[in-house]
Amino acid sequence: MGLEEDAGQVEEPAAEAKPMQGRLSDPSAEPTTPLSQNSEDVVEDASGSAVNSLDSFGQVSPEKTVLRSVRPPSTSVPQEPQLERKRRKRAVVVAAALVAAGLAAVAAFVTYGMELWGGRSIPEVTGYTRRAATEKLEARGFQVVVEDQPSDKTAGIVLETRPPVGARVAEGSQVILVVAAPHVVPDVVGKPLEEGRKAIEDAGAENVAIEFVSSDDPEGSIVSVCPEAGQTFSSQDTITITVAQAYTVPYVLGMQEAEASKKVTAAGLSPKVAYVRSKKPAGTVVAVNPDQGTKISAGGAVELSVSAYVPEDYRHLLEYFSCPTDKLEQFLGEQGFALSSSQSEGEGYEIVYNAAHATVVFDDQPFSHHYGIPSGESLGHGVDGTFFNGIRLDMDASELSGVTTDDRSAVESVANACGFGNIQDLCTQDDIKAPGGMVPSGAGGMTFACGSGVEGDYTWTVLVWSYDGTRHACATCALSTIYDGRIQGFGGVCDYVATIDLFTE
């Protein structure tokens, strides 16, 4: 390739060609650099393109001098290989430093994990016994302090540590073992209610019940605890605190007699029952004296007015059947009656109560005045607890002051006194109907009148008679079933009762 072709690549027009020698001797020409002074075999042409063959650039001197482009001189070429070596050297230094730092970090991590420095970790001891946990902590160089904490867990079991398990602390540090201990009822007797309750709740009780009792102790103070102080308990157990209050009439209005009496007694007072007529159900407390809530002295009397379930009058025989027999015993005593005899023979029985003005007989055959079983055995008790089918009342003449005849009016007078209703059947000595031969002709000079009626399951009778100038009367009340099969051949119940009572031995 000619020099002209190569020079055509320069931006400015090329100068007139001169002999090569003249160019070499021209002082203004660019100095040449021997190849021996260049560490590289490659030079750049004027356009910056690499020239790989010196022969294609033109002839050279025997000293292998390289001709430069006729372009104006440029700055010296950077020595890139030397800078690269510096960069590589710096990279090696940095890499070595990083490796050293990494190795140091790994070593620190490993030695820290081996607990060769930076303290020691608290080991897992939760659930251990106190002894086993203590041994394990002391073996790692810790000082152990035990703290009991009431718990439902098994006594002596470790609940937690402070600092917690896994914490890293200096060797020789103090570690608190929180150990389960049983809940114990504290001694709070004599303390005010709120103070005692708080102490029991602080001991771990979640269920605290409070009861009040009349006491001479200071009002509001604790008189007892159940379970007692010193006993162990579970947090779910009920702890009952009994608190003193002044002796106070309890609230019993509307209660049944037995319940009210029991509550008054529990309050340290004495119940006194008085039966009164009332529209309230029988046995209901309808009034209290002193009034409910009144503070009185210990053992003070409290009168309970109870709706009567005893007869309003001792002559009201039908009411005896709706009254508890133990109440009848008390009632008859209050009316002046005393137990006279109590006998049994076979399935029959007679329980007789006598008073100056009358006689009350509990009998399964009340229609006969021949009570008193001569060969009977003593029952050993009165009517209390005895089921009876019938009852008879014999009245003294003093009870019949208003009765002057032996007729229907006399029967009505006695029936009203006994609380009976309308007469449904009546017979006298003139029209009594009984089987032949049982009633003497003309009734033996005796005058009488007998009336009867039915109320519910019961049949009542009233018999008034006069004999030898003396007037008598009796009333009966019995289950109607006792007459089944008995009155056959008689005109009715009245005829049967009058015949059996007046004309049989």
Short mmCIF file of C-alpha atoms in Angstrom, two decimals:
data_model
loop_
_atom_site.label_atom_id
_atom_site.label_comp_id
_atom_site.label_asym_id
_atom_site.label_seq_id
_atom_site.Cartn_x
_atom_site.Cartn_y
_atom_site.Cartn_z
CA MET A 1 0.00 0.00 0.00
CA GLY A 2 1.38 3.51 -0.88
CA LEU A 3 1.88 6.32 1.59
CA GLU A 4 -0.58 8.45 -0.37
CA GLU A 5 -3.35 5.93 0.21
CA ASP A 6 -2.64 5.89 3.94
CA ALA A 7 -2.38 9.64 4.19
CA GLY A 8 -5.79 9.99 2.66
CA GLN A 9 -7.27 8.97 5.95
CA VAL A 10 -5.95 12.20 7.63
CA GLU A 11 -8.46 15.06 8.00
CA GLU A 12 -6.15 17.75 6.48
CA PRO A 13 -4.60 17.48 2.94
CA ALA A 14 -1.20 15.82 2.90
CA ALA A 15 1.98 17.91 2.17
CA GLU A 16 4.00 17.48 -0.92
CA ALA A 17 5.96 14.32 -0.82
CA LYS A 18 9.67 14.60 -0.06
CA PRO A 19 12.36 12.10 -0.13
CA MET A 20 12.31 9.88 2.94
CA GLN A 21 15.83 10.79 3.87
CA GLY A 22 15.05 14.47 3.85
CA ARG A 23 12.17 13.83 6.26
CA LEU A 24 14.40 11.91 8.51
CA SER A 25 16.97 14.71 8.60
CA ASP A 26 14.42 17.44 9.07
CA PRO A 27 14.87 18.84 12.54
CA SER A 28 11.19 19.67 12.77
CA ALA A 29 10.22 16.12 12.13
CA GLU A 30 8.75 14.14 15.07
CA PRO A 31 11.40 12.09 16.82
CA THR A 32 11.20 8.43 16.38
CA THR A 33 11.27 5.88 19.10
CA PRO A 34 13.25 2.76 18.62
CA LEU A 35 11.32 -0.42 18.99
CA SER A 36 13.83 -1.49 21.51
CA GLN A 37 12.54 1.24 23.87
CA ASN A 38 8.87 0.19 23.51
CA SER A 39 7.56 -2.64 25.56
CA GLU A 40 4.88 -3.30 23.03
CA ASP A 41 4.95 -4.37 19.40
CA VAL A 42 1.92 -2.35 18.48
CA VAL A 43 1.81 1.41 17.64
CA GLU A 44 -1.05 3.58 16.65
CA ASP A 45 -1.53 5.34 13.29
CA ALA A 46 -2.86 8.83 12.93
CA SER A 47 -6.43 7.72 13.15
CA GLY A 48 -5.76 5.71 16.31
CA SER A 49 -6.01 2.39 14.46
CA ALA A 50 -3.56 -0.29 15.46
CA VAL A 51 -0.82 -1.05 12.89
CA ASN A 52 0.19 -4.63 13.11
CA SER A 53 2.75 -4.63 10.17
CA LEU A 54 5.48 -2.06 9.89
CA ASP A 55 6.01 -3.01 6.22
CA SER A 56 2.59 -1.69 5.28
CA PHE A 57 3.47 1.71 6.83
CA GLY A 58 6.50 2.39 4.62
CA GLN A 59 10.17 1.69 4.69
CA VAL A 60 12.12 1.84 7.91
CA SER A 61 15.71 2.48 8.75
CA PRO A 62 18.01 -0.33 9.59
CA GLU A 63 17.64 0.69 13.22
CA LYS A 64 13.95 -0.24 12.83
CA THR A 65 12.85 3.27 13.52
CA VAL A 66 9.11 3.69 13.35
CA LEU A 67 7.78 6.73 11.53
CA ARG A 68 4.89 8.54 13.17
CA SER A 69 1.96 10.19 11.44
CA VAL A 70 2.33 13.65 10.14
CA ARG A 71 -0.51 14.71 12.46
CA PRO A 72 0.45 17.17 15.16
CA PRO A 73 2.05 15.55 18.17
CA SER A 74 -0.36 14.19 20.78
CA THR A 75 0.09 13.67 24.51
CA SER A 76 2.04 10.68 25.69
CA VAL A 77 0.24 7.32 25.76
CA PRO A 78 -0.78 6.15 29.38
CA GLN A 79 1.06 3.15 30.60
CA GLU A 80 -2.02 0.99 31.19
CA PRO A 81 -0.23 -2.17 32.26
CA GLN A 82 1.36 -0.41 35.27
CA LEU A 83 -1.99 1.03 36.47
CA GLU A 84 -3.64 -2.32 36.07
CA ARG A 85 -0.96 -3.89 38.23
CA LYS A 86 -1.63 -1.30 40.93
CA ARG A 87 -5.31 -1.94 40.77
CA ARG A 88 -4.79 -5.66 41.03
CA LYS A 89 -2.49 -5.19 43.99
CA ARG A 90 -5.06 -3.06 45.79
CA ALA A 91 -7.77 -5.65 45.09
CA VAL A 92 -5.60 -8.38 46.55
CA VAL A 93 -4.99 -6.31 49.70
CA VAL A 94 -8.69 -5.57 50.12
CA ALA A 95 -9.63 -9.19 49.56
CA ALA A 96 -7.08 -10.31 52.10
CA ALA A 97 -8.42 -7.82 54.63
CA LEU A 98 -11.97 -9.02 54.04
CA VAL A 99 -10.96 -12.65 54.43
CA ALA A 100 -9.15 -11.81 57.64
CA ALA A 101 -12.20 -9.94 58.97
CA GLY A 102 -14.50 -12.78 58.02
CA LEU A 103 -12.26 -15.30 59.73
CA ALA A 104 -12.18 -13.10 62.81
CA ALA A 105 -16.00 -12.84 62.79
CA VAL A 106 -16.36 -16.59 62.42
CA ALA A 107 -13.92 -17.15 65.23
CA ALA A 108 -15.79 -14.66 67.44
CA PHE A 109 -19.12 -16.29 66.62
CA VAL A 110 -17.84 -19.78 67.32
CA THR A 111 -16.12 -18.81 70.55
CA TYR A 112 -19.22 -16.85 71.69
CA GLY A 113 -21.40 -19.85 70.98
CA MET A 114 -18.92 -21.96 72.95
CA GLU A 115 -19.45 -19.44 75.77
CA LEU A 116 -15.66 -18.76 75.91
CA TRP A 117 -16.56 -15.10 76.36
CA GLY A 118 -19.63 -12.81 76.73
CA GLY A 119 -21.25 -14.62 79.72
CA ARG A 120 -23.27 -17.82 79.92
CA SER A 121 -26.85 -18.77 78.97
CA ILE A 122 -29.39 -19.81 81.62
CA PRO A 123 -30.27 -23.44 80.82
CA GLU A 124 -33.78 -24.89 80.56
CA VAL A 125 -34.87 -25.92 84.06
CA THR A 126 -38.64 -25.26 83.94
CA GLY A 127 -40.49 -28.33 85.23
CA TYR A 128 -37.41 -29.60 87.08
CA THR A 129 -37.46 -30.24 90.80
CA ARG A 130 -35.90 -27.51 92.87
CA ARG A 131 -32.89 -29.68 93.69
CA ALA A 132 -32.20 -30.73 90.09
CA ALA A 133 -32.58 -27.18 88.80
CA THR A 134 -30.26 -25.82 91.48
CA GLU A 135 -27.57 -28.37 90.65
CA LYS A 136 -27.79 -27.59 86.93
CA LEU A 137 -27.52 -23.83 87.43
CA GLU A 138 -24.67 -24.05 89.95
CA ALA A 139 -22.76 -26.34 87.56
CA ARG A 140 -22.80 -23.46 85.05
CA GLY A 141 -21.44 -21.05 87.62
CA PHE A 142 -24.62 -19.24 88.68
CA GLN A 143 -25.72 -18.32 92.20
CA VAL A 144 -29.20 -19.73 92.93
CA VAL A 145 -31.90 -18.06 95.05
CA VAL A 146 -35.21 -19.94 95.56
CA GLU A 147 -38.53 -18.07 95.72
CA ASP A 148 -41.77 -19.95 96.55
CA GLN A 149 -44.93 -19.07 94.66
CA PRO A 150 -48.40 -20.51 95.54
CA SER A 151 -49.58 -22.66 92.65
CA ASP A 152 -51.83 -25.58 91.76
CA LYS A 153 -48.75 -27.28 90.28
CA THR A 154 -46.93 -30.03 92.19
CA ALA A 155 -45.07 -28.51 95.12
CA GLY A 156 -41.33 -28.13 94.51
CA ILE A 157 -41.54 -27.91 90.70
CA VAL A 158 -39.77 -24.98 89.00
CA LEU A 159 -42.29 -22.60 87.39
CA GLU A 160 -39.84 -20.08 85.89
CA THR A 161 -36.47 -18.40 86.32
CA ARG A 162 -35.54 -14.75 86.61
CA PRO A 163 -33.79 -13.83 84.29
CA PRO A 164 -35.70 -16.16 81.95
CA VAL A 165 -34.34 -19.36 80.44
CA GLY A 166 -32.00 -18.62 77.51
CA ALA A 167 -30.90 -15.20 78.77
CA ARG A 168 -27.12 -14.55 78.51
CA VAL A 169 -25.70 -13.21 81.77
CA ALA A 170 -22.28 -12.93 83.32
CA GLU A 171 -20.91 -16.04 84.97
CA GLY A 172 -21.49 -15.90 88.72
CA SER A 173 -24.72 -13.89 88.33
CA GLN A 174 -27.70 -14.53 90.62
CA VAL A 175 -30.59 -16.56 89.17
CA ILE A 176 -33.94 -16.74 90.97
CA LEU A 177 -35.78 -20.08 90.83
CA VAL A 178 -39.55 -19.58 91.17
CA VAL A 179 -40.79 -22.84 92.71
CA ALA A 180 -44.41 -24.04 93.12
CA ALA A 181 -45.75 -24.07 96.67
CA PRO A 182 -49.22 -25.11 97.90
CA HIS A 183 -51.95 -22.52 98.54
CA VAL A 184 -52.42 -22.11 102.29
CA VAL A 185 -55.43 -20.50 104.00
CA PRO A 186 -54.15 -17.45 105.91
CA ASP A 187 -55.22 -16.66 109.47
CA VAL A 188 -57.82 -13.90 109.08
CA VAL A 189 -60.13 -14.56 112.05
CA GLY A 190 -60.82 -11.30 113.86
CA LYS A 191 -59.87 -9.14 110.88
CA PRO A 192 -62.34 -6.88 109.03
CA LEU A 193 -64.13 -8.58 106.17
CA GLU A 194 -62.42 -6.74 103.28
CA GLU A 195 -58.95 -7.15 104.73
CA GLY A 196 -59.48 -10.87 105.32
CA ARG A 197 -60.99 -11.46 101.90
CA LYS A 198 -58.07 -9.72 100.18
CA ALA A 199 -55.58 -11.86 102.13
CA ILE A 200 -57.37 -15.03 101.04
CA GLU A 201 -57.53 -13.91 97.41
CA ASP A 202 -53.83 -12.98 97.51
CA ALA A 203 -53.17 -16.53 98.71
CA GLY A 204 -54.62 -17.77 95.41
CA ALA A 205 -58.33 -18.34 96.13
CA GLU A 206 -60.56 -17.55 93.15
CA ASN A 207 -63.89 -18.45 94.80
CA VAL A 208 -64.63 -16.71 98.10
CA ALA A 209 -68.10 -17.07 99.69
CA ILE A 210 -69.34 -14.86 102.51
CA GLU A 211 -71.89 -15.81 105.17
CA PHE A 212 -73.19 -13.75 108.07
CA VAL A 213 -73.95 -15.00 111.56
CA SER A 214 -75.30 -13.28 114.63
CA SER A 215 -72.46 -12.86 117.08
CA ASP A 216 -71.23 -10.86 120.04
CA ASP A 217 -67.99 -10.24 118.10
CA PRO A 218 -67.50 -6.80 116.51
CA GLU A 219 -69.92 -6.40 113.64
CA GLY A 220 -68.22 -6.95 110.28
CA SER A 221 -65.32 -8.95 111.71
CA ILE A 222 -64.48 -12.48 110.54
CA VAL A 223 -65.46 -15.13 113.08
CA SER A 224 -64.43 -18.23 111.12
CA VAL A 225 -63.04 -19.51 107.82
CA CYS A 226 -63.64 -22.85 106.13
CA PRO A 227 -61.22 -24.53 105.43
CA GLU A 228 -59.45 -23.33 108.56
CA ALA A 229 -56.25 -21.32 108.61
CA GLY A 230 -53.19 -23.39 107.68
CA GLN A 231 -55.11 -25.81 105.47
CA THR A 232 -54.03 -26.19 101.85
CA PHE A 233 -56.42 -25.63 98.97
CA SER A 234 -56.70 -25.49 95.20
CA SER A 235 -57.35 -22.15 93.53
CA GLN A 236 -60.76 -23.46 92.39
CA ASP A 237 -61.89 -24.51 95.89
CA THR A 238 -64.50 -22.37 97.64
CA ILE A 239 -63.25 -20.61 100.75
CA THR A 240 -66.15 -19.56 103.02
CA ILE A 241 -65.77 -16.55 105.30
CA THR A 242 -68.26 -16.20 108.16
CA VAL A 243 -68.76 -12.62 109.30
CA ALA A 244 -70.21 -11.36 112.57
CA GLN A 245 -73.35 -9.30 112.61
CA ALA A 246 -75.49 -8.03 115.45
CA TYR A 247 -78.37 -10.25 116.57
CA THR A 248 -81.05 -9.24 114.10
CA VAL A 249 -84.57 -10.50 113.43
CA PRO A 250 -84.22 -12.28 110.08
CA TYR A 251 -86.47 -11.78 107.08
CA VAL A 252 -88.94 -14.68 107.27
CA LEU A 253 -92.25 -13.14 106.22
CA GLY A 254 -94.03 -15.44 103.75
CA MET A 255 -91.94 -18.48 104.64
CA GLN A 256 -93.39 -21.73 105.91
CA GLU A 257 -93.39 -22.11 109.67
CA ALA A 258 -90.64 -24.74 109.87
CA GLU A 259 -88.24 -22.81 107.61
CA ALA A 260 -88.89 -19.53 109.40
CA SER A 261 -88.39 -21.07 112.85
CA LYS A 262 -85.11 -22.62 111.72
CA LYS A 263 -83.85 -19.30 110.39
CA VAL A 264 -84.76 -17.46 113.60
CA THR A 265 -82.94 -20.09 115.65
CA ALA A 266 -79.88 -19.85 113.40
CA ALA A 267 -79.86 -16.10 114.06
CA GLY A 268 -79.39 -16.86 117.77
CA LEU A 269 -82.98 -15.97 118.66
CA SER A 270 -85.99 -17.90 119.99
CA PRO A 271 -89.03 -18.40 117.71
CA LYS A 272 -92.48 -18.33 119.27
CA VAL A 273 -95.32 -19.49 117.03
CA ALA A 274 -98.88 -18.20 117.28
CA TYR A 275 -101.56 -19.48 114.90
CA VAL A 276 -103.93 -16.92 113.43
CA ARG A 277 -106.74 -17.00 110.96
CA SER A 278 -105.61 -15.76 107.59
CA LYS A 279 -106.40 -16.02 103.91
CA LYS A 280 -102.77 -17.02 103.34
CA PRO A 281 -102.00 -20.72 102.82
CA ALA A 282 -101.90 -22.71 106.04
CA GLY A 283 -98.52 -22.65 107.75
CA THR A 284 -97.39 -19.35 106.19
CA VAL A 285 -95.76 -16.69 108.35
CA VAL A 286 -98.02 -13.64 108.04
CA ALA A 287 -96.46 -11.37 110.71
CA VAL A 288 -93.24 -11.04 112.71
CA ASN A 289 -92.68 -9.31 116.06
CA PRO A 290 -90.27 -7.55 116.57
CA ASP A 291 -90.20 -6.46 112.97
CA GLN A 292 -87.72 -7.97 110.55
CA GLY A 293 -84.30 -6.31 110.61
CA THR A 294 -84.64 -5.20 114.23
CA LYS A 295 -81.49 -5.66 116.32
CA ILE A 296 -82.18 -7.37 119.63
CA SER A 297 -80.21 -9.12 122.33
CA ALA A 298 -78.95 -12.67 121.93
CA GLY A 299 -81.66 -15.27 122.53
CA GLY A 300 -84.44 -12.71 122.24
CA ALA A 301 -87.95 -13.99 121.47
CA VAL A 302 -89.37 -13.54 117.99
CA GLU A 303 -93.10 -14.13 117.61
CA LEU A 304 -94.13 -15.67 114.31
CA SER A 305 -97.79 -15.31 113.41
CA VAL A 306 -98.61 -18.33 111.27
CA SER A 307 -101.68 -18.86 109.14
CA ALA A 308 -103.57 -21.53 111.03
CA TYR A 309 -103.71 -25.05 109.77
CA VAL A 310 -105.06 -26.19 113.10
CA PRO A 311 -108.82 -25.98 113.61
CA GLU A 312 -110.19 -22.52 114.14
CA ASP A 313 -112.22 -24.05 116.95
CA TYR A 314 -111.73 -27.38 118.70
CA ARG A 315 -115.31 -28.27 117.60
CA HIS A 316 -114.48 -27.86 113.87
CA LEU A 317 -113.89 -31.54 113.28
CA LEU A 318 -113.54 -31.39 109.49
CA GLU A 319 -110.49 -29.11 109.88
CA TYR A 320 -108.66 -31.79 111.89
CA PHE A 321 -108.10 -33.79 108.72
CA SER A 322 -106.10 -31.01 107.04
CA CYS A 323 -103.85 -30.43 110.03
CA PRO A 324 -100.52 -32.23 110.66
CA THR A 325 -101.05 -34.59 113.58
CA ASP A 326 -98.12 -33.15 115.52
CA LYS A 327 -99.86 -29.77 115.33
CA LEU A 328 -103.10 -31.33 116.56
CA GLU A 329 -101.31 -32.65 119.63
CA GLN A 330 -100.07 -29.13 120.39
CA PHE A 331 -103.44 -27.59 119.55
CA LEU A 332 -105.44 -29.88 121.83
CA GLY A 333 -103.05 -29.17 124.67
CA GLU A 334 -103.58 -25.44 124.17
CA GLN A 335 -107.38 -26.06 124.30
CA GLY A 336 -107.15 -27.81 127.68
CA PHE A 337 -107.24 -31.42 126.47
CA ALA A 338 -104.91 -34.08 127.83
CA LEU A 339 -104.23 -37.58 126.55
CA SER A 340 -106.42 -40.02 128.50
CA SER A 341 -105.81 -43.32 126.75
CA SER A 342 -104.41 -44.68 123.54
CA GLN A 343 -105.15 -48.29 122.67
CA SER A 344 -105.27 -50.62 119.71
CA GLU A 345 -106.90 -53.95 118.98
CA GLY A 346 -106.30 -55.59 115.64
CA GLU A 347 -106.49 -52.86 113.08
CA GLY A 348 -108.68 -50.65 115.26
CA TYR A 349 -107.47 -47.91 117.59
CA GLU A 350 -108.80 -45.33 119.98
CA ILE A 351 -106.96 -42.21 121.12
CA VAL A 352 -108.86 -40.29 123.76
CA TYR A 353 -108.28 -36.72 124.92
CA ASN A 354 -110.29 -35.44 127.88
CA ALA A 355 -111.08 -31.92 129.04
CA ALA A 356 -113.51 -30.63 131.68
CA HIS A 357 -116.06 -29.63 129.06
CA ALA A 358 -115.64 -32.27 126.32
CA THR A 359 -113.95 -35.43 125.04
CA VAL A 360 -112.21 -35.85 121.67
CA VAL A 361 -111.76 -39.38 120.34
CA PHE A 362 -109.76 -40.41 117.27
CA ASP A 363 -111.36 -43.67 116.17
CA ASP A 364 -112.02 -45.58 112.97
CA GLN A 365 -115.62 -46.13 114.24
CA PRO A 366 -116.53 -42.72 115.67
CA PHE A 367 -120.27 -43.37 115.41
CA SER A 368 -120.20 -45.50 118.60
CA HIS A 369 -120.03 -44.02 122.09
CA HIS A 370 -118.69 -47.26 123.46
CA TYR A 371 -115.05 -46.15 123.11
CA GLY A 372 -112.43 -47.60 125.34
CA ILE A 373 -111.14 -51.01 124.22
CA PRO A 374 -110.95 -52.99 127.47
CA SER A 375 -108.60 -55.63 126.11
CA GLY A 376 -106.59 -53.30 123.91
CA GLU A 377 -102.88 -52.63 124.10
CA SER A 378 -101.50 -49.20 124.75
CA LEU A 379 -100.22 -47.39 121.66
CA GLY A 380 -97.68 -45.59 123.79
CA HIS A 381 -98.35 -42.28 122.03
CA GLY A 382 -101.07 -39.82 121.19
CA VAL A 383 -102.40 -38.77 117.82
CA ASP A 384 -99.00 -37.42 116.73
CA GLY A 385 -97.92 -39.43 113.69
CA THR A 386 -101.17 -41.45 113.51
CA PHE A 387 -103.38 -41.61 110.44
CA PHE A 388 -107.02 -41.54 111.52
CA ASN A 389 -110.21 -42.28 109.59
CA GLY A 390 -112.67 -40.58 111.92
CA ILE A 391 -113.07 -38.27 114.89
CA ARG A 392 -115.78 -37.90 117.54
CA LEU A 393 -116.58 -35.00 119.85
CA ASP A 394 -118.74 -35.59 122.98
CA MET A 395 -119.92 -32.30 124.47
CA ASP A 396 -120.78 -31.65 128.09
CA ALA A 397 -124.14 -30.12 129.01
CA SER A 398 -122.34 -26.83 129.64
CA GLU A 399 -121.63 -26.68 125.90
CA LEU A 400 -125.36 -27.02 125.13
CA SER A 401 -126.76 -24.10 127.09
CA GLY A 402 -128.43 -22.74 123.97
CA VAL A 403 -130.01 -26.09 123.01
CA THR A 404 -133.44 -26.62 124.56
CA THR A 405 -135.06 -29.21 122.30
CA ASP A 406 -134.20 -32.50 120.59
CA ASP A 407 -135.27 -31.63 117.08
CA ARG A 408 -133.99 -30.24 113.80
CA SER A 409 -133.28 -26.82 115.29
CA ALA A 410 -131.11 -28.42 117.96
CA VAL A 411 -129.19 -30.35 115.29
CA GLU A 412 -128.68 -27.17 113.23
CA SER A 413 -127.41 -25.29 116.31
CA VAL A 414 -124.77 -27.91 117.10
CA ALA A 415 -123.84 -28.34 113.42
CA ASN A 416 -123.17 -24.61 113.08
CA ALA A 417 -120.97 -24.68 116.21
CA CYS A 418 -119.01 -27.53 114.64
CA GLY A 419 -118.53 -25.72 111.34
CA PHE A 420 -120.67 -28.08 109.29
CA GLY A 421 -122.88 -27.08 106.34
CA ASN A 422 -126.49 -27.80 105.50
CA ILE A 423 -128.27 -30.87 106.87
CA GLN A 424 -128.90 -33.35 104.05
CA ASP A 425 -130.61 -36.10 106.09
CA LEU A 426 -132.48 -36.13 109.42
CA CYS A 427 -134.22 -38.65 111.65
CA THR A 428 -135.84 -38.58 115.13
CA GLN A 429 -137.23 -41.12 117.59
CA ASP A 430 -140.46 -40.92 115.66
CA ASP A 431 -139.23 -41.89 112.18
CA ILE A 432 -135.99 -43.79 112.65
CA LYS A 433 -135.60 -46.74 110.26
CA ALA A 434 -133.54 -49.67 111.41
CA PRO A 435 -133.67 -53.46 111.03
CA GLY A 436 -136.43 -55.01 113.17
CA GLY A 437 -135.73 -55.45 116.84
CA MET A 438 -132.73 -53.10 117.00
CA VAL A 439 -134.69 -50.08 118.28
CA PRO A 440 -137.06 -50.55 121.25
CA SER A 441 -140.59 -49.44 120.64
CA GLY A 442 -140.96 -45.77 121.45
CA ALA A 443 -137.16 -45.58 121.81
CA GLY A 444 -137.45 -46.42 125.48
CA GLY A 445 -138.71 -42.99 126.43
CA MET A 446 -135.64 -41.30 124.85
CA THR A 447 -135.99 -38.29 122.57
CA PHE A 448 -133.37 -37.47 119.95
CA ALA A 449 -132.68 -35.95 116.56
CA CYS A 450 -129.81 -36.94 114.22
CA GLY A 451 -128.74 -35.04 111.14
CA SER A 452 -125.97 -35.67 108.56
CA GLY A 453 -124.29 -34.12 105.56
CA VAL A 454 -121.44 -34.73 103.09
CA GLU A 455 -118.51 -32.43 102.38
CA GLY A 456 -115.96 -33.70 99.90
CA ASP A 457 -114.71 -37.13 100.95
CA TYR A 458 -116.13 -36.80 104.45
CA THR A 459 -119.52 -37.44 106.07
CA TRP A 460 -120.49 -35.63 109.24
CA THR A 461 -123.22 -36.30 111.77
CA VAL A 462 -124.75 -34.48 114.77
CA LEU A 463 -126.80 -36.36 117.38
CA VAL A 464 -128.72 -34.55 120.16
CA TRP A 465 -130.63 -36.56 122.73
CA SER A 466 -132.24 -36.32 126.22
CA TYR A 467 -132.45 -39.11 128.77
CA ASP A 468 -133.54 -38.91 132.40
CA GLY A 469 -133.85 -35.15 132.08
CA THR A 470 -130.26 -34.66 130.88
CA ARG A 471 -129.45 -33.39 127.40
CA HIS A 472 -126.38 -34.68 125.51
CA ALA A 473 -124.83 -34.11 122.10
CA CYS A 474 -122.09 -35.58 119.97
CA ALA A 475 -120.68 -34.80 116.55
CA THR A 476 -118.65 -37.04 114.23
CA CYS A 477 -116.70 -36.62 111.01
CA ALA A 478 -115.20 -39.53 109.06
CA LEU A 479 -114.22 -40.69 105.63
CA SER A 480 -117.46 -41.58 103.83
CA THR A 481 -116.03 -44.97 102.90
CA ILE A 482 -116.36 -46.26 106.49
CA TYR A 483 -120.14 -46.40 105.98
CA ASP A 484 -119.90 -48.55 102.85
CA GLY A 485 -121.70 -51.82 103.55
CA ARG A 486 -122.77 -50.73 107.04
CA ILE A 487 -126.03 -48.89 106.42
CA GLN A 488 -127.78 -51.64 104.50
CA GLY A 489 -131.26 -52.11 106.06
CA PHE A 490 -131.19 -48.63 107.62
CA GLY A 491 -133.00 -45.55 106.40
CA GLY A 492 -129.66 -43.76 105.95
CA VAL A 493 -126.55 -42.66 107.78
CA CYS A 494 -128.60 -40.82 110.40
CA ASP A 495 -130.66 -43.92 111.20
CA TYR A 496 -127.48 -46.02 111.43
CA VAL A 497 -125.57 -43.60 113.68
CA ALA A 498 -128.54 -43.02 116.06
CA THR A 499 -129.23 -46.76 116.37
CA ILE A 500 -125.56 -47.78 116.99
CA ASP A 501 -124.87 -44.91 119.37
CA LEU A 502 -128.07 -44.97 121.41
CA PHE A 503 -129.42 -48.49 121.30
CA THR A 504 -126.48 -50.91 121.27
CA GLU A 505 -124.39 -52.12 124.15
#
